[in-house]
Short mmCIF file of C-alpha atoms in Angstrom, two decimals:
data_model
loop_
_atom_site.label_atom_id
_atom_site.label_comp_id
_atom_site.label_asym_id
_atom_site.label_seq_id
_atom_site.Cartn_x
_atom_site.Cartn_y
_atom_site.Cartn_z
CA ASP A 1 -5.41 -32.09 -8.31
CA MET A 2 -1.70 -31.67 -7.42
CA LEU A 3 -2.71 -29.61 -3.84
CA LYS A 4 -5.05 -31.69 -2.82
CA GLN A 5 -1.83 -35.08 -2.91
CA THR A 6 -0.24 -33.07 -0.80
CA GLY A 7 -2.41 -32.45 1.58
CA ARG A 8 -3.26 -28.92 0.91
CA PRO A 9 -7.69 -28.60 -0.32
CA GLU A 10 -6.78 -24.66 -0.32
CA MET A 11 -7.08 -23.58 -4.29
CA VAL A 12 -5.25 -20.88 -5.78
CA VAL A 13 -6.93 -17.85 -6.85
CA GLY A 14 -4.68 -15.78 -8.18
CA TRP A 15 -1.00 -14.13 -7.28
CA TYR A 16 0.72 -10.81 -5.99
CA HIS A 17 4.18 -9.19 -6.76
CA SER A 18 5.31 -5.56 -6.10
CA HIS A 19 6.36 -2.53 -7.84
CA PRO A 20 8.48 -0.58 -5.35
CA GLY A 21 7.74 2.97 -6.67
CA PHE A 22 6.42 2.65 -9.75
CA GLY A 23 2.60 2.24 -8.77
CA CYS A 24 0.17 -0.38 -9.60
CA TRP A 25 -0.50 -1.79 -13.26
CA LEU A 26 0.43 -4.91 -14.96
CA SER A 27 3.64 -4.85 -17.45
CA SER A 28 3.88 -7.12 -20.90
CA THR A 29 5.49 -9.88 -18.49
CA ASP A 30 2.81 -10.04 -15.78
CA ILE A 31 0.11 -9.82 -18.47
CA ASN A 32 1.69 -13.17 -19.68
CA THR A 33 1.96 -14.55 -16.10
CA GLN A 34 -1.80 -13.43 -15.18
CA ALA A 35 -2.54 -15.16 -18.87
CA SER A 36 -0.94 -18.64 -17.57
CA PHE A 37 -3.33 -18.81 -13.69
CA GLU A 38 -6.08 -17.42 -15.72
CA GLN A 39 -5.44 -21.02 -17.78
CA LEU A 40 -5.96 -22.76 -14.99
CA ASN A 41 -8.56 -20.75 -13.24
CA ALA A 42 -10.58 -18.24 -15.82
CA ARG A 43 -11.37 -15.83 -12.11
CA ALA A 44 -7.66 -15.38 -11.12
CA VAL A 45 -6.53 -12.36 -9.96
CA ALA A 46 -3.51 -10.42 -10.33
CA LEU A 47 -2.55 -8.53 -7.43
CA VAL A 48 -0.09 -5.43 -7.40
CA ILE A 49 1.30 -3.53 -4.41
CA ASP A 50 3.58 -0.39 -3.87
CA PRO A 51 5.09 -0.31 -0.93
CA ILE A 52 7.36 2.56 -1.60
CA GLN A 53 4.39 4.97 -2.02
CA SER A 54 2.95 3.06 0.79
CA VAL A 55 2.66 5.38 4.14
CA LYS A 56 1.20 4.35 7.73
CA GLY A 57 -2.81 4.25 7.40
CA LYS A 58 -2.89 3.97 3.51
CA VAL A 59 -1.41 1.07 0.86
CA VAL A 60 -0.83 1.55 -2.44
CA ILE A 61 -2.60 -1.76 -3.54
CA ASP A 62 -4.80 -2.81 -6.96
CA CYS A 63 -6.12 -5.76 -8.41
CA PHE A 64 -6.46 -6.55 -11.97
CA ARG A 65 -7.86 -9.62 -13.89
CA LEU A 66 -7.52 -9.47 -18.15
CA ILE A 67 -9.67 -8.92 -20.90
CA ASN A 68 -10.14 -11.29 -23.49
CA PRO A 69 -10.09 -9.72 -26.77
CA GLN A 70 -12.32 -12.21 -28.43
CA LEU A 71 -14.78 -11.37 -26.20
CA MET A 72 -13.91 -7.49 -26.91
CA MET A 73 -15.07 -7.68 -30.36
CA LEU A 74 -17.65 -9.39 -29.97
CA GLY A 75 -19.44 -6.42 -28.29
CA GLN A 76 -19.02 -8.51 -24.32
CA GLU A 77 -18.55 -6.27 -21.17
CA PRO A 78 -15.24 -8.30 -20.24
CA ARG A 79 -17.31 -7.20 -16.00
CA GLN A 80 -20.35 -8.70 -16.57
CA THR A 81 -19.12 -11.65 -14.60
CA THR A 82 -17.21 -9.88 -11.76
CA SER A 83 -19.06 -8.61 -8.93
CA ASN A 84 -20.05 -4.87 -8.94
CA ILE A 85 -19.48 -4.34 -4.98
CA GLY A 86 -18.01 -1.51 -3.91
CA HIS A 87 -16.51 1.63 -5.84
CA LEU A 88 -13.33 1.17 -8.29
CA GLN A 89 -10.69 3.45 -7.77
CA LYS A 90 -9.36 6.42 -9.81
CA PRO A 91 -6.94 4.77 -12.48
CA SER A 92 -3.44 6.42 -12.66
CA ILE A 93 -1.56 7.83 -15.77
CA GLN A 94 0.89 5.18 -15.48
CA ALA A 95 -1.56 2.45 -14.84
CA LEU A 96 -3.31 3.61 -18.35
CA ILE A 97 -0.42 3.81 -20.66
CA HIS A 98 0.38 0.57 -19.41
CA GLY A 99 -2.72 -1.09 -20.40
CA LEU A 100 -5.49 -0.35 -18.09
CA THR A 101 -9.23 -0.99 -19.66
CA ARG A 102 -7.04 -2.25 -22.74
CA HIS A 103 -5.40 -5.15 -22.18
CA TYR A 104 -6.69 -5.61 -18.48
CA TYR A 105 -9.03 -4.24 -16.08
CA SER A 106 -9.34 -3.23 -12.28
CA ILE A 107 -11.49 -5.13 -9.67
CA VAL A 108 -12.71 -3.87 -5.92
CA ILE A 109 -10.43 -5.01 -3.37
CA ASP A 110 -12.25 -5.29 -0.37
CA TYR A 111 -11.59 -7.28 3.11
CA ARG A 112 -13.58 -8.45 6.56
CA LYS A 113 -12.63 -8.94 9.67
CA ASN A 114 -14.56 -9.62 13.19
CA GLU A 115 -13.77 -7.54 16.32
CA LEU A 116 -11.40 -10.27 17.89
CA GLU A 117 -9.39 -9.89 14.77
CA GLU A 118 -9.35 -6.20 15.03
CA GLN A 119 -7.84 -6.84 18.48
CA MET A 120 -5.75 -9.48 17.37
CA LEU A 121 -4.32 -7.09 14.78
CA MET A 122 -3.59 -4.09 16.72
CA ASN A 123 -1.98 -5.90 19.92
CA LEU A 124 0.43 -7.72 17.75
CA HIS A 125 3.13 -5.11 17.99
CA LYS A 126 2.58 -4.94 22.15
CA ARG A 127 4.09 -7.91 24.38
CA ASN A 128 1.79 -6.94 27.52
CA TRP A 129 -0.42 -3.96 28.74
CA THR A 130 2.60 -2.89 30.65
CA THR A 131 4.77 -2.34 27.07
CA SER A 132 3.51 1.06 26.34
CA LEU A 133 4.23 2.58 30.01
CA GLN A 134 7.81 1.64 29.60
CA LEU A 135 10.00 4.93 29.06
CA GLN A 136 12.80 4.56 26.36
CA LYS A 137 16.03 5.25 27.56
CA PHE A 138 16.36 8.93 27.12
CA GLN A 139 20.00 8.82 25.33
CA ASP A 140 17.96 6.03 22.73
CA HIS A 141 14.47 8.41 22.63
CA GLN A 142 17.20 11.27 22.02
CA GLN A 143 18.74 9.74 18.83
CA SER A 144 15.70 8.74 17.51
CA ASN A 145 13.88 12.33 17.40
CA GLU A 146 17.34 13.46 15.82
CA LYS A 147 17.08 10.70 13.00
CA LEU A 148 13.57 11.89 12.71
CA MET A 149 14.30 15.27 12.61
CA ALA A 150 16.90 15.19 10.31
CA LYS A 151 14.20 12.95 8.16
CA MET A 152 11.99 15.33 8.03
CA LEU A 153 14.83 18.00 7.06
CA LYS A 154 15.53 16.14 3.73
CA LEU A 155 11.70 15.59 2.89
CA THR A 156 10.61 19.08 3.67
CA LYS A 157 13.60 20.30 1.25
CA ASP A 158 12.44 17.63 -1.77
CA TYR A 159 8.79 18.59 -1.19
CA ASN A 160 9.21 22.05 -1.87
CA GLU A 161 11.77 21.38 -4.52
CA ARG A 162 8.77 19.01 -5.80
CA VAL A 163 6.30 22.21 -5.50
CA GLN A 164 8.68 24.84 -7.50
CA GLN A 165 9.41 21.87 -10.41
CA GLU A 166 5.25 21.24 -10.68
CA GLU A 167 4.64 24.88 -11.09
CA GLY A 168 2.98 25.30 -14.81
CA LYS A 169 2.56 22.44 -15.60
CA THR A 170 -0.55 19.93 -16.64
CA SER A 171 -1.75 17.32 -13.24
CA GLU A 172 -1.22 14.58 -16.28
CA GLU A 173 2.56 15.49 -16.46
CA ILE A 174 3.09 15.83 -12.48
CA LEU A 175 1.42 12.43 -12.60
CA VAL A 176 3.76 11.03 -14.90
CA ASP A 177 6.73 12.82 -14.03
CA ASN A 178 6.11 11.70 -10.26
CA VAL A 179 6.18 7.67 -11.49
CA GLY A 180 8.71 5.76 -9.22
CA LYS A 181 9.48 8.37 -7.32
CA ILE A 182 8.41 8.80 -3.25
CA ASP A 183 5.74 11.34 -2.30
CA PRO A 184 7.48 13.69 0.43
CA LYS A 185 4.34 15.22 1.46
CA ARG A 186 2.86 12.01 2.27
CA HIS A 187 6.42 10.60 4.36
CA LEU A 188 6.37 13.90 5.91
CA GLU A 189 3.07 13.36 7.05
CA SER A 190 3.77 9.84 8.14
CA SER A 191 7.21 11.51 10.14
CA VAL A 192 5.14 14.35 11.87
CA ALA A 193 2.52 11.53 13.41
CA ASP A 194 5.24 9.27 14.23
CA LEU A 195 7.52 12.36 16.29
CA MET A 196 4.65 13.41 18.15
CA SER A 197 3.20 10.29 19.26
CA SER A 198 6.81 8.95 20.15
CA ASN A 199 6.92 12.22 22.20
CA ILE A 200 3.78 12.20 23.47
CA ILE A 201 4.60 8.75 25.53
CA GLN A 202 7.61 9.12 26.32
CA CYS A 203 6.39 12.75 28.45
CA LEU A 204 3.51 11.01 29.22
CA GLY A 205 5.33 8.13 30.92
CA THR A 206 8.03 10.20 32.42
CA MET A 207 4.61 12.34 34.72
CA LEU A 208 3.35 8.88 35.14
CA ASP A 209 6.28 7.33 36.80
CA THR A 210 7.48 10.70 38.46
CA VAL A 211 4.40 10.80 40.37
CA ILE A 212 4.09 6.78 41.67
CA PHE A 213 7.40 6.23 42.07
#
């Protein structure tokens, strides 16, 4: 009602926040915040995203809703009023430690977009079609390559150290030890892809300029 008075017809369906490097779960403070949202709207959701563990092409994100302890005592399934379309992600160890399936549960995240919306999103970083043909200054390109190589060298060392530290440990111990830490393997793969794509584009652009101009 207050939103309608300000000229905003939208309905609040939940809230979102980030856990940089700590994975997706709800803390005790988050649970209290979600409880206040569910008092206003019983189907309100809490969205959590981890920008540190997320890399290009894969976003670490999850969505939660609280479990009513009174309904659990009556033997009522908390998910029965939610959609069962899609597949739930395998829960992480840190989420289970922080009350997943006891105080709150995860729900499926889905989105949709049409062909025109997809083209718009793919072209957000482009000013026009000739942008991809423009060459980067060779000095700037060399500096960016050196920075990427230095970053990859550091990630390689970090990954080697992590592999040595994980020897003899169980999968659960490894997950707990890596909470809040950047995954060097995932970021190394992303850096390699960035380095290859930028150099391929630069080489192809140079060849085109040599032939045409």
